Amino acid sequence: MTEGVQRRRVETGGRYDVFHTDCLARDVVDHVTSRWGVWVLISLRRNDLRFYELRESIQGISEKMLAQTLRTLVEDGLVWREVEPATPPRVTYGLTEFGRDVGEPLTELFDRITRRLSALDPA
């Protein structure tokens, strides 16, 4: 246990207590549902992308925020990162199995919203 921080779990093999502020699962949910986390997961749903391709696919994100978001999602085990030795280095990102599992409902939500908006659009 880290001093001053207690990670809570209901029981061994049980569910995490997501309503407790120090819950690990709550941290992952916060990272996935952050302003840019959702867009990174949706952008990677079909293809692995290099950093610049990912940046171009998510309009409005700065390089700093993309790098920060990717670092967090990699640490959470949702995204993998591969560096190819070149000048400059070629860095590619993709979804892990966990990332695909978590991203699937987000993609479904995104698709439902766009379908609904398309149906409401008179043009």
Coordinates of C-alpha atoms in Angstrom, one line a residue:
M1 CA 0.0 0.0 0.0
T2 CA 1.3 3.4 -1.0
E3 CA 1.5 5.7 2.0
G4 CA -1.6 7.8 2.3
V5 CA -3.4 6.0 -0.6
Q6 CA -5.6 3.0 -0.1
R7 CA -6.7 1.0 -3.1
R8 CA -10.1 -0.5 -2.3
R9 CA -11.5 -3.7 -3.6
V10 CA -14.7 -5.3 -2.3
E11 CA -13.1 -8.8 -1.9
T12 CA -10.6 -11.0 -3.6
G13 CA -12.0 -12.0 -7.0
G14 CA -14.8 -9.5 -6.4
R15 CA -15.7 -6.2 -8.1
Y16 CA -13.9 -3.0 -7.6
D17 CA -15.6 -0.3 -5.4
V18 CA -15.9 2.3 -8.2
F19 CA -17.6 4.8 -5.8
H20 CA -14.5 5.0 -3.7
T21 CA -12.1 7.8 -4.8
D22 CA -9.0 5.6 -4.7
C23 CA -10.5 2.7 -6.8
L24 CA -8.2 1.6 -9.6
A25 CA -11.2 0.9 -11.9
R26 CA -12.4 4.4 -11.3
D27 CA -9.1 5.8 -12.5
V28 CA -9.3 3.8 -15.7
V29 CA -12.9 5.0 -16.3
D30 CA -11.7 8.6 -15.7
H31 CA -9.0 8.1 -18.3
V32 CA -11.2 6.4 -20.9
T33 CA -14.0 9.1 -20.5
S34 CA -11.6 12.0 -20.4
R35 CA -12.0 14.7 -23.1
W36 CA -9.5 13.0 -25.4
G37 CA -9.5 9.4 -24.2
V38 CA -12.8 8.6 -25.9
W39 CA -11.6 10.0 -29.2
V40 CA -8.3 8.1 -29.1
L41 CA -10.1 4.8 -28.5
I42 CA -12.6 5.5 -31.3
S43 CA -9.9 6.6 -33.7
L44 CA -8.0 3.4 -33.1
R45 CA -11.0 1.1 -33.4
R46 CA -10.3 0.1 -37.0
N47 CA -6.6 0.6 -37.6
D48 CA -3.3 0.9 -35.8
L49 CA -2.1 4.5 -36.4
R50 CA 1.1 6.4 -36.2
F51 CA 1.3 9.4 -33.8
Y52 CA 0.8 12.0 -36.6
E53 CA -2.1 10.0 -38.2
L54 CA -3.8 9.9 -34.8
R55 CA -3.2 13.6 -34.3
E56 CA -4.7 14.3 -37.7
S57 CA -7.7 12.1 -37.1
I58 CA -8.7 13.9 -33.9
Q59 CA -9.2 17.6 -34.8
G60 CA -8.5 20.1 -32.0
I61 CA -6.1 18.0 -29.9
S62 CA -2.6 19.4 -29.3
E63 CA 0.5 17.2 -29.6
K64 CA 1.0 17.6 -25.8
M65 CA -2.5 16.4 -24.9
L66 CA -2.4 13.5 -27.4
A67 CA 1.0 12.4 -26.0
Q68 CA -0.3 12.7 -22.4
T69 CA -3.6 10.9 -23.2
L70 CA -1.7 8.1 -25.0
R71 CA 0.8 7.7 -22.2
T72 CA -2.1 7.3 -19.7
L73 CA -4.0 4.8 -21.9
V74 CA -0.8 2.8 -22.4
E75 CA -0.2 2.7 -18.7
D76 CA -3.8 1.5 -18.2
G77 CA -3.2 -1.3 -20.7
L78 CA -5.8 -0.1 -23.2
V79 CA -3.4 1.0 -25.9
W80 CA -0.1 -0.6 -27.0
R81 CA 2.9 1.5 -28.3
E82 CA 5.5 0.3 -30.7
V83 CA 8.6 2.3 -31.6
E84 CA 10.5 1.5 -34.8
P85 CA 14.1 2.7 -34.8
A86 CA 14.4 5.3 -37.5
T87 CA 15.1 9.0 -37.8
P88 CA 12.8 10.3 -36.7
P89 CA 11.4 7.3 -34.7
R90 CA 8.2 5.8 -36.1
V91 CA 5.8 5.4 -33.2
T92 CA 2.6 3.3 -33.8
Y93 CA -0.3 2.9 -31.5
G94 CA -3.1 0.3 -31.4
L95 CA -5.8 -1.1 -29.1
T96 CA -5.0 -4.0 -26.8
E97 CA -7.6 -6.7 -26.3
F98 CA -8.7 -4.8 -23.2
G99 CA -8.8 -1.6 -25.2
R100 CA -11.0 -3.2 -27.9
D101 CA -13.3 -4.6 -25.2
V102 CA -13.6 -1.2 -23.5
G103 CA -13.8 0.7 -26.8
E104 CA -16.6 -1.4 -28.3
P105 CA -19.4 0.2 -26.3
L106 CA -18.0 3.6 -27.0
T107 CA -18.0 2.9 -30.7
E108 CA -21.5 1.6 -30.5
L109 CA -22.5 4.8 -28.6
F110 CA -20.8 7.0 -31.2
D111 CA -22.5 5.1 -34.0
R112 CA -25.9 5.4 -32.4
I113 CA -25.5 9.1 -31.9
T114 CA -24.4 9.8 -35.5
R115 CA -27.3 7.6 -36.8
R116 CA -29.8 9.5 -34.7
L117 CA -28.4 12.9 -35.7
S118 CA -28.5 11.9 -39.4
A119 CA -32.1 10.9 -39.1
L120 CA -33.0 14.2 -37.5
D121 CA -31.0 16.3 -40.0
P122 CA -33.5 17.7 -42.6
A123 CA -30.7 18.2 -45.2

